[in-house]
Short mmCIF file of C-alpha atoms and ligand atoms in Angstrom, two decimals:
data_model
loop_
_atom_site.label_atom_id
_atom_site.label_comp_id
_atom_site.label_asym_id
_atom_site.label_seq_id
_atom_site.Cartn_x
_atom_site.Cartn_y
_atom_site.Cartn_z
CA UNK A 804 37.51 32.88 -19.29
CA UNK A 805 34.04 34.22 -19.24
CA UNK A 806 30.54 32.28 -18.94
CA UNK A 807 29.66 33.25 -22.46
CA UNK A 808 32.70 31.39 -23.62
CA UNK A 809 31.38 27.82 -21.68
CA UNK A 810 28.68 27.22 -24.35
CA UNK A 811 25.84 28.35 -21.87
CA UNK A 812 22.78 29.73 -23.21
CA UNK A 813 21.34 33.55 -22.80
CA UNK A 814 18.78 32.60 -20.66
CA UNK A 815 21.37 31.23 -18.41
CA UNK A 816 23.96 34.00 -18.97
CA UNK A 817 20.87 36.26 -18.23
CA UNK A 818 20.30 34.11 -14.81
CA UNK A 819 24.51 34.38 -13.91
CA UNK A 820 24.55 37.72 -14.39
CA UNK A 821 21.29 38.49 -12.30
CA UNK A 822 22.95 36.42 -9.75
CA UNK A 823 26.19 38.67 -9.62
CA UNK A 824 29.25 35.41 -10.71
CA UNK A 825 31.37 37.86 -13.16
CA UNK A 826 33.55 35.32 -14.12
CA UNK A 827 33.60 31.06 -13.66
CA UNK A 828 35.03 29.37 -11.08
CA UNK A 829 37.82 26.66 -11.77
CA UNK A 830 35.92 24.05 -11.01
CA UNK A 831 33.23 25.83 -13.26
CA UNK A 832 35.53 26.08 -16.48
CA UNK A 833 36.98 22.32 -15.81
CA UNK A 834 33.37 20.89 -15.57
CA UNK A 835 30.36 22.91 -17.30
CA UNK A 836 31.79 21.54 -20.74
CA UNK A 837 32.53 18.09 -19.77
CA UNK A 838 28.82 17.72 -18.77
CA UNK A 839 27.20 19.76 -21.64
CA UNK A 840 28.66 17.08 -24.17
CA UNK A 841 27.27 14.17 -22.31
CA UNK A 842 30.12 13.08 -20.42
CA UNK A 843 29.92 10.94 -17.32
CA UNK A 844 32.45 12.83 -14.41
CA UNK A 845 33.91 12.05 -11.18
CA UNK A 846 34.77 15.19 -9.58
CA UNK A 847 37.11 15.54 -6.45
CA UNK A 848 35.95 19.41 -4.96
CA UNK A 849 34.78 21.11 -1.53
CA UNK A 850 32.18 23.06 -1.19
CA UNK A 851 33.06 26.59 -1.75
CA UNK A 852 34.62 26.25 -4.92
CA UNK A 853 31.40 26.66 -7.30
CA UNK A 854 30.70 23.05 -7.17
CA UNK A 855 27.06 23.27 -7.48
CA UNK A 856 26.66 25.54 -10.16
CA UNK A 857 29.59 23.20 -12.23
CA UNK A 858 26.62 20.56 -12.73
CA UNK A 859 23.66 22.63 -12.15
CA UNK A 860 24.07 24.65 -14.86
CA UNK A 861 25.08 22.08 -17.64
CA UNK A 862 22.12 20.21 -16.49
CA UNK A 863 19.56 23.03 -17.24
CA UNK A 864 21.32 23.45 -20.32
CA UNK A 865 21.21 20.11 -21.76
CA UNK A 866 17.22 20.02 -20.52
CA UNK A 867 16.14 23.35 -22.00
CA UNK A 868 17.78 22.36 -24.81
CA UNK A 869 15.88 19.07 -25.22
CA UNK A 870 12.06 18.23 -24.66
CA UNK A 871 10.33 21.14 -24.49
CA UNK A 872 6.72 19.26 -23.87
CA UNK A 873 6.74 18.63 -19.61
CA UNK A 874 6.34 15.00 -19.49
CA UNK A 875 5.63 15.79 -15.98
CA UNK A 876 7.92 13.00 -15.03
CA UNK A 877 12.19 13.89 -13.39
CA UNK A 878 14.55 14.40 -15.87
CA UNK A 879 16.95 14.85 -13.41
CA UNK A 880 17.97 13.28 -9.71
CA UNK A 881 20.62 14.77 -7.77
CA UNK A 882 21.34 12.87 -4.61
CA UNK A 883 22.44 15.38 -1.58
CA UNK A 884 23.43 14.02 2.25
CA UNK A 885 21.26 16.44 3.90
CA UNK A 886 18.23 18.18 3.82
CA UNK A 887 19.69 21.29 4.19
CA UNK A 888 21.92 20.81 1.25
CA UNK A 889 18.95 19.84 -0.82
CA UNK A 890 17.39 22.68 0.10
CA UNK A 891 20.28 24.97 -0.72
CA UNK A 892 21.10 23.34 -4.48
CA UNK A 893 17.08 23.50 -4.95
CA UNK A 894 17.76 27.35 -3.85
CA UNK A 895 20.50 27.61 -6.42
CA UNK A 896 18.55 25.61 -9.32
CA UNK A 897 15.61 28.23 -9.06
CA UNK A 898 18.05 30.90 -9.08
CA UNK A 899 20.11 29.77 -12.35
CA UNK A 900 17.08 28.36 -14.14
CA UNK A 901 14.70 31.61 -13.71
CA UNK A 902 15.00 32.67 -17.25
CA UNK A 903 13.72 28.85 -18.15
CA UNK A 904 10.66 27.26 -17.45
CA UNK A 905 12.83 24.18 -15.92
CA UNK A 906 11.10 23.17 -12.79
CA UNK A 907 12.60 21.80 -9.70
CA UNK A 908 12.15 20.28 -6.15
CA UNK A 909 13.32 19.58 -2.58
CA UNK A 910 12.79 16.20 -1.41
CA UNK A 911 13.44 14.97 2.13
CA UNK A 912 12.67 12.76 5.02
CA UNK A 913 11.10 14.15 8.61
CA UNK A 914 8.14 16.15 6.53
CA UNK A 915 5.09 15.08 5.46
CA UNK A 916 4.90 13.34 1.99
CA UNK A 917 2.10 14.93 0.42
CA UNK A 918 3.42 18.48 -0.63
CA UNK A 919 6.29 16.40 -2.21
CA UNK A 920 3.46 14.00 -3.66
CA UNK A 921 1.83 17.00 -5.24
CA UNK A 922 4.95 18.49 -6.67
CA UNK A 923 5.66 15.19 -8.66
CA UNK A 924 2.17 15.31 -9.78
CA UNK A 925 2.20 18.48 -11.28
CA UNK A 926 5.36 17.84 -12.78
CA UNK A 927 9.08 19.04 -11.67
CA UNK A 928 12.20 18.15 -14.12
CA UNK A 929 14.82 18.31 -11.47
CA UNK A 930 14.26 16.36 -7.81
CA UNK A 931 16.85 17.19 -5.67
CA UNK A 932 16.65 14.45 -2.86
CA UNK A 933 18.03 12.55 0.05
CA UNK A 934 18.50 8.79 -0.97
CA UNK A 935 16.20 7.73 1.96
CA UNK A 936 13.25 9.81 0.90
CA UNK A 937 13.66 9.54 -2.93
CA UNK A 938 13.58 5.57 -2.79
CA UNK A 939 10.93 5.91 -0.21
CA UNK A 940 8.40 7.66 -2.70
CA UNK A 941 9.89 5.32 -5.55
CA UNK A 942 8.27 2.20 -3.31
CA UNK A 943 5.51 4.41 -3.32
CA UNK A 944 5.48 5.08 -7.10
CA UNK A 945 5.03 8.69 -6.26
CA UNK A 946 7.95 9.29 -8.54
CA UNK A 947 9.75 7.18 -11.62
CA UNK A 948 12.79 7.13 -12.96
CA UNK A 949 12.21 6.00 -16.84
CA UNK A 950 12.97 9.51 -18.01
CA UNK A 951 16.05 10.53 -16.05
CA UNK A 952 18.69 11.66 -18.40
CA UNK A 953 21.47 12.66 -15.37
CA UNK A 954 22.21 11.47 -11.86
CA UNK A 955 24.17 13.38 -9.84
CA UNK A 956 25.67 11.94 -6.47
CA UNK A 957 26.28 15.31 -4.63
CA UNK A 958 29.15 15.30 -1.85
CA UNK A 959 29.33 11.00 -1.86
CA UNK A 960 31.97 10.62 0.40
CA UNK A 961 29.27 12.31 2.95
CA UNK A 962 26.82 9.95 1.52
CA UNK A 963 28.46 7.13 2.34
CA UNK A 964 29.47 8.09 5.63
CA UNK A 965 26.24 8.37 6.72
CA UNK A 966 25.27 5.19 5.21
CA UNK A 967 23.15 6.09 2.43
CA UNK A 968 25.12 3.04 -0.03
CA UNK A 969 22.17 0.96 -0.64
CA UNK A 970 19.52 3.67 -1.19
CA UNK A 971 22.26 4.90 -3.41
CA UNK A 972 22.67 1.66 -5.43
CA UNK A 973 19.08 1.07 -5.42
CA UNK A 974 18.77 4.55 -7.53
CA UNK A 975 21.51 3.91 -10.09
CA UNK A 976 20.06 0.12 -10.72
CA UNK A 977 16.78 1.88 -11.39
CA UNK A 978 17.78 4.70 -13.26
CA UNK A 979 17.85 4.36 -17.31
CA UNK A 980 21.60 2.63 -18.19
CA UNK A 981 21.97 4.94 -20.51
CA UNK A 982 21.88 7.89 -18.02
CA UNK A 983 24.45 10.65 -17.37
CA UNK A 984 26.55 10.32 -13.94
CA UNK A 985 27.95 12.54 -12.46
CA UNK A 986 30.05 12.25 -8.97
CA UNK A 987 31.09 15.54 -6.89
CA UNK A 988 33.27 14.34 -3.55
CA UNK A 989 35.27 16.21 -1.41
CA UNK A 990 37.75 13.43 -1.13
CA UNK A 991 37.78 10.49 -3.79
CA UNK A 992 38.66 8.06 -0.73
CA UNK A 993 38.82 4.05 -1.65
CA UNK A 994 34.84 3.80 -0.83
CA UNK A 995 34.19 6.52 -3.20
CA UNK A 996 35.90 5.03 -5.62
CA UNK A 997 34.48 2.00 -5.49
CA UNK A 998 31.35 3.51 -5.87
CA UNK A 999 32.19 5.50 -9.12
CA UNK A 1000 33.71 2.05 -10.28
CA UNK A 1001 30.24 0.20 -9.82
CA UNK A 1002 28.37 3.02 -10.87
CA UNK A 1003 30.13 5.16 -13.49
CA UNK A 1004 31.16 3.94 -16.64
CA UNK A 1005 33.96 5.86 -18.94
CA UNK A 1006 34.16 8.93 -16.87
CA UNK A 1007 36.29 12.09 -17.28
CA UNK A 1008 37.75 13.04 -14.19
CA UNK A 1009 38.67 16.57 -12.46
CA UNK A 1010 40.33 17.40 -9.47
CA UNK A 1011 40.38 20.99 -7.74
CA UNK A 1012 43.74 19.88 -5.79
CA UNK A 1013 44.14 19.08 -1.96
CA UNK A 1014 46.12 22.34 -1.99
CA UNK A 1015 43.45 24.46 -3.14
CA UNK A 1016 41.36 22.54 -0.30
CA UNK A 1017 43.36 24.63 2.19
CA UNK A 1018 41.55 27.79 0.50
CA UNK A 1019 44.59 31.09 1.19
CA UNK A 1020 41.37 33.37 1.22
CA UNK A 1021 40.75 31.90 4.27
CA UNK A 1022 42.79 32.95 7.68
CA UNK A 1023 42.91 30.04 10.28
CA UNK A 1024 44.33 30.28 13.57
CA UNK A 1025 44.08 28.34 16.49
CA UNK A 1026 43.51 29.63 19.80
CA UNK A 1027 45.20 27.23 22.53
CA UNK A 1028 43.39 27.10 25.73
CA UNK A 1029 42.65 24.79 29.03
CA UNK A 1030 39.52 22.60 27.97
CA UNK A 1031 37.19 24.28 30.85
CA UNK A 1032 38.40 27.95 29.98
CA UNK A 1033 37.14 27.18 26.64
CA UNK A 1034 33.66 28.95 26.80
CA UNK A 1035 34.78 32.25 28.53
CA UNK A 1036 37.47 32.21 26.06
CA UNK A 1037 35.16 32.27 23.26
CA UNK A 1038 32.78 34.68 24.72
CA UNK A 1039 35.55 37.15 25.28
CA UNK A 1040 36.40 36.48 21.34
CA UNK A 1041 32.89 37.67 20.53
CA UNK A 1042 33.16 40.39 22.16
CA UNK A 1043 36.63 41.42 21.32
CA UNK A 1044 36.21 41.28 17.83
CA UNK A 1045 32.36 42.02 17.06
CA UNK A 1046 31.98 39.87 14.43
CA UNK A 1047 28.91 40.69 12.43
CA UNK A 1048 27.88 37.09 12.51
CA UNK A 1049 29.70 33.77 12.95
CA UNK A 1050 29.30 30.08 12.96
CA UNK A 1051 30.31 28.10 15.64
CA UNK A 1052 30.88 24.58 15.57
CA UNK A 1053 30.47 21.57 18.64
CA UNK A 1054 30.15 18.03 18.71
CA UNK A 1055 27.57 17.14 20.42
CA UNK A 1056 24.02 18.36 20.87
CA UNK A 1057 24.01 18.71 24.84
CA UNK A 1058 27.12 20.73 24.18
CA UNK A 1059 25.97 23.16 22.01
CA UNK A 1060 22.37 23.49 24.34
CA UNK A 1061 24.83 24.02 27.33
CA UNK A 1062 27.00 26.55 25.45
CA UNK A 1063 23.95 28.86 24.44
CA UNK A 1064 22.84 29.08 28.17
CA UNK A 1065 26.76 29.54 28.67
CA UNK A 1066 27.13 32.76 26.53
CA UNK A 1067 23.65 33.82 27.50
CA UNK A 1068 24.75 33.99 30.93
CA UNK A 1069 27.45 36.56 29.80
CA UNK A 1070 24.90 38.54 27.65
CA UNK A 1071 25.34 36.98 24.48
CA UNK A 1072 22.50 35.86 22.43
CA UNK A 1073 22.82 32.87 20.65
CA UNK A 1074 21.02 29.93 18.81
CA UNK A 1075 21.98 26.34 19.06
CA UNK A 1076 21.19 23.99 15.56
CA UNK A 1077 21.37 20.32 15.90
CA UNK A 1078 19.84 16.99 15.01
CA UNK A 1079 17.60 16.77 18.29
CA UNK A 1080 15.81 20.05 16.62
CA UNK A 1081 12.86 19.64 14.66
CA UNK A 1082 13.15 19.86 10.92
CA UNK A 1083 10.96 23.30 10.85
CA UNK A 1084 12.62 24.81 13.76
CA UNK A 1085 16.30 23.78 11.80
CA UNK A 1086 14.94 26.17 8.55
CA UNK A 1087 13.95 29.09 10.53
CA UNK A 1088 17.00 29.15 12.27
CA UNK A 1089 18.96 28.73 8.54
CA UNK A 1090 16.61 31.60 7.26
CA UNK A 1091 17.04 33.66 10.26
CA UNK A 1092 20.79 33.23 10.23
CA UNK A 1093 20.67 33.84 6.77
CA UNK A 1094 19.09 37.02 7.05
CA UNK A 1095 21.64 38.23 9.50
CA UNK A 1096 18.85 37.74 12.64
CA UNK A 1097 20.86 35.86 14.69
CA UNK A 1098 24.44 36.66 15.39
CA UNK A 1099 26.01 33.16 16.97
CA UNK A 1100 24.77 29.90 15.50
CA UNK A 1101 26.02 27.20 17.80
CA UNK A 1102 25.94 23.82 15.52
CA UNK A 1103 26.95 20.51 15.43
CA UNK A 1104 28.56 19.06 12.37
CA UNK A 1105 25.03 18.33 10.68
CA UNK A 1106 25.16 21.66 9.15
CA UNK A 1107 28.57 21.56 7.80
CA UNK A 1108 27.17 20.88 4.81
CA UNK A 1109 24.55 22.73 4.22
CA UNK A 1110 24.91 25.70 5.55
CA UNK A 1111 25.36 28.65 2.75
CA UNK A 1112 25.70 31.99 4.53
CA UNK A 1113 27.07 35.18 2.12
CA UNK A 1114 29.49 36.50 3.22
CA UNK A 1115 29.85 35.08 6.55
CA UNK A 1116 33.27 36.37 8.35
CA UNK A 1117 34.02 33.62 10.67
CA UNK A 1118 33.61 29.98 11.35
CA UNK A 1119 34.69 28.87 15.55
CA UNK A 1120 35.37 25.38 15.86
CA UNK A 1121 34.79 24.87 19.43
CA UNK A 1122 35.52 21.12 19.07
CA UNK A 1123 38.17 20.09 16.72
CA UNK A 1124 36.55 18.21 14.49
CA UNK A 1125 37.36 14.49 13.47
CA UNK A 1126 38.41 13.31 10.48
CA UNK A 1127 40.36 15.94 9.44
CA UNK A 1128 38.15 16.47 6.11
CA UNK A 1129 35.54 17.39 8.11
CA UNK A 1130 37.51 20.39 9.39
CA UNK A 1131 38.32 21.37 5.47
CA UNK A 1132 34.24 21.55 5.25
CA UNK A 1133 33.59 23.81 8.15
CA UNK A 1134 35.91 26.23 7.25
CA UNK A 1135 34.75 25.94 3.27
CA UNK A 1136 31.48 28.03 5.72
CA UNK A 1137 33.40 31.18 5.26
CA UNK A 1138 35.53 32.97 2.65
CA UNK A 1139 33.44 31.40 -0.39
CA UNK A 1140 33.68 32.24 -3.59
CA UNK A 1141 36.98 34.54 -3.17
CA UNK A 1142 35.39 36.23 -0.46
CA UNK A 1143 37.96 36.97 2.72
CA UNK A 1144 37.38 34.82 6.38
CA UNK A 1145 38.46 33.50 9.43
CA UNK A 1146 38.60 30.32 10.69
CA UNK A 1147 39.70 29.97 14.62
CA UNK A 1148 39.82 26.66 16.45
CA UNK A 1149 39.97 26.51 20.12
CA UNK A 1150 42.38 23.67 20.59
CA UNK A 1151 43.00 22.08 24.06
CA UNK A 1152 45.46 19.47 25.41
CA UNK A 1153 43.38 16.61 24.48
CA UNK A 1154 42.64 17.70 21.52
CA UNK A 1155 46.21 17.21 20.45
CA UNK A 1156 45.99 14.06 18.13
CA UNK A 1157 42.92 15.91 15.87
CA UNK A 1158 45.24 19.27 15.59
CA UNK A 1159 48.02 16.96 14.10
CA UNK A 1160 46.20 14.93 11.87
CA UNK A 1161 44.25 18.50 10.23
CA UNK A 1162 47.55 19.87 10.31
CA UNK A 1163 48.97 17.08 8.53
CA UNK A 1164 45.97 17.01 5.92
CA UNK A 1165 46.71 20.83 5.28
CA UNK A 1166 50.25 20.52 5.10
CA UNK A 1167 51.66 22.85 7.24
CA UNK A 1168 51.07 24.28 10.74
CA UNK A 1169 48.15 26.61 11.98
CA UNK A 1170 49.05 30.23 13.16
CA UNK A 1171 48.82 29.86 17.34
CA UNK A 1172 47.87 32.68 19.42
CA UNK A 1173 47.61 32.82 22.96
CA UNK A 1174 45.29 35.30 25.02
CA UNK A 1175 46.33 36.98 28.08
CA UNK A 1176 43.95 35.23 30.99
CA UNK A 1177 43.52 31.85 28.97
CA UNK A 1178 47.08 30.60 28.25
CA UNK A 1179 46.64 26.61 28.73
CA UNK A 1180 47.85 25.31 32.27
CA UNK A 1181 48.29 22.49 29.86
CA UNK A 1182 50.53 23.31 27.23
CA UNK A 1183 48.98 22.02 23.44
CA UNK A 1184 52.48 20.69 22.04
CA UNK A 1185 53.28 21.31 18.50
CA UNK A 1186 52.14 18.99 15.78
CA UNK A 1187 54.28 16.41 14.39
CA UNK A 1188 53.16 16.94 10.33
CA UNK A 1189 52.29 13.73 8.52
CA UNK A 1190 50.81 12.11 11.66
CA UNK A 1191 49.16 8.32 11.00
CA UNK A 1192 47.28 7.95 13.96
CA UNK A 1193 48.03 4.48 15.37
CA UNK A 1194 45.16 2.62 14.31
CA UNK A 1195 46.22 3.17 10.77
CA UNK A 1196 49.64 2.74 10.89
CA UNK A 1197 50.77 -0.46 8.43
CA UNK A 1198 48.39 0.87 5.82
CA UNK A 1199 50.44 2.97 4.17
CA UNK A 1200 53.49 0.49 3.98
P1 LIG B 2517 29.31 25.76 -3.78
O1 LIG B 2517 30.73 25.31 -3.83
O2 LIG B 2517 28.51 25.27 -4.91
O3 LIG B 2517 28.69 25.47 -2.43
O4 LIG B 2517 29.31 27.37 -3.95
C1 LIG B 2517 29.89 28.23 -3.05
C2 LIG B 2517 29.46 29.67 -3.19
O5 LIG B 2517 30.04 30.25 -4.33
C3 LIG B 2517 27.97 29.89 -3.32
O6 LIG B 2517 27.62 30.94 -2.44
C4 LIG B 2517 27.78 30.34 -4.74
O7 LIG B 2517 26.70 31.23 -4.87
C5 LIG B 2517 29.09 31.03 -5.04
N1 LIG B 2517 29.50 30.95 -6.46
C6 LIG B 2517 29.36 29.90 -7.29
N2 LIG B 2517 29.89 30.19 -8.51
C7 LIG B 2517 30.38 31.45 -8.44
C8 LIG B 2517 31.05 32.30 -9.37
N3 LIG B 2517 31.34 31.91 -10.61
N4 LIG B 2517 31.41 33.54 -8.94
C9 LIG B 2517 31.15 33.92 -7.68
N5 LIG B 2517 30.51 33.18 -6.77
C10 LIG B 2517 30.13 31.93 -7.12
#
């Protein structure tokens, strides 16, 4: 299958091939025609798989294709978790629409409204937007919503999680019934579904399957180790195998602060990204990572998400993280788009009951390794697959 074949105009197949993508993605083929013909979808995929680019570009299809007088008023919404994701799908948008005079925009909470006032003014066709922000400027009648011909609900099991739901269902009552919806999810959970229920009427649906999740381009491993061995164990892993960047992920912000001055202590420079950052300091450390500037990014789940590095060889959990889905997103960090990476967790004792329920979401165990000078006082026992931790046990009967 090639892009020409997906009903995609030159322009775009001018933008694709400027961009490098040779040939679609699965999600890509599955998707781009269901949304050029008008379709409503509900679309169970990670990030990593082309996701973005499997509404993005139908979207600046269908709107190059129609009006070609700006009415200076969104054609299009697409609702992201984060700021940094918004940031990256504007990034992408500008990238596939260069060829068109489509305009878009970031919009997001924790900056100052009236750049984002004066972009609506002038006229943008495509806001991509946090639900907080975007309802905000609604109140404000910065923006309306009379013309929008699609909705997209980017990553809405994240969405809900972080309690965006009645931002979100403020949107869709607003938007035109008549609209285009599409839903991307990594998971199509009961809450999601609920949501596409409410929201979506008559949609097609696609899945990129759990097993695919579990992307084989990606090597994962898991290093097991004492819990207070665990930051001279991964400074020795930097420096054993010279990574030319990686991503490393903790829980908490005080953690990743203390781990920094850890690793700086044993002559390793690296940055910590978190929520207690300010919103400037957060995009120079993304751009500076992005330009290979900084070597260790020490981050706490916020940037799962957002976070769109080519080419980046390894993601470190340092925490397991909890729910297991949230593990499947880190590691969707590296080995995008069929390139090759690693993913290493540094598992501990107590760390036991997250290792078997990720295990048990993959399917199958984790390659162990042990390293000479950190093998756990504490042995980490092996995972019992299809673990229901106990405070969910009964709901599968
Ligand atoms: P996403 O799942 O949208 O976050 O995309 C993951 C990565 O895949 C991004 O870096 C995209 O630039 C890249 N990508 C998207 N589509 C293709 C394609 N058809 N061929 C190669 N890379 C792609």
């Amino acid at each position: 299958m090639s892009f020409s074949k997906l009903g995609l105009s030159q322009p775009l197949l001018d933008a694709i091939n400027e961009v490098g993508y040779q040939k679609p993605t699965t999600i890509q083929t599955k998707a781009i025609p269901i949304v050029l013909k008008g379709s409503n979808l509900i679309a169970a995929a990670q990030t990593g798989t082309g996701k973005t680019a499997s509404f993005v570009l139908p979207i600046l299809e269908r709107l190059s294709a129609g009006q070609t007088e700006r009415k200076k008023r969104a054609r299009a919404i697409i609702l992201t978790p984060t700021r940094e994701l918004a940031l990256q799908v504007n990034q992408s948008i500008e990238a596939y629409a260069q060829f068109t005079s489509i305009k878009s925009m970031a919009m997001f909470g924790g900056v100052d409204y009236a750049p984002q006032k004066q972009a609506l003014i002038d006229g943008v066709d495509i806001v991509v937007a946090t639900p907080g922000r975007l309802i905000d400027l609604y109140g404000q009648r910065a923006i309306h919503f009379d013309e929008v011909e699609t909705l997209v609900l980017d990553e809405a099991d994240k969405m809900l999680d972080m309690g965006f739901i009645e931002a979100i269902n403020k949107i869709i009552a607003r938007v035109p019934e008549d609209a285009q919806s599409l839903l991307f999810s990594a998971t199509l959970s009961n809450p999601v579904r609920d949501l596409a229920k409410s929201a979506i009427d008559n949609p097609e649906e696609i899945a990129i399957t759990k097993h695919s999740a579990s992307k084989s381009n990606i090597k994962q491993w898991i290093v097991t180790v004492d819990k207070d061995m665990k930051s001279s164990l991964l400074s020795h892993l930097l420096q054993q195998n010279q990574w030319k960047q990686a991503l490393i992920f903790i829980e908490t912000k005080h953690g990743a602060a203390k781990l920094v001055s850890q690793l700086e202590k044993r002559g390793i420079a690296a940055e910590a990204f978190h929520s207690g950052r300010n919103q400037k300091v957060r995009q120079q450390l993304i751009e500076s990572f992005k330009a290979g500037e900084i070597q260790y990014l020490v981050a706490t789940g916020v940037a799962a998400r957002g976070i769109d590095i080519e080419n980046l060889p390894v993601v470190i959990n340092y925490d397991l993280p909890y729910p297991a889905d949230e593990y499947v997103h880190r590691i969707g960090r590296t080995g995008r788009a069929d390139a090759v990476g690693e993913a290493v967790s540094l598992v501990s004792k107590d760390n036991f009951k997250n290792l078997c329920m990720i295990e048990s979401r993959l399917g199958h165990l984790l390659e162990r390794v042990e390293f000479e000078g950190f093998v756990p006082r504490k042995p980490v026992p092996i995972s019992i697959l299809n673990y229901v931790p106990k405070h969910k046990r009964g709901e599968e009967r």
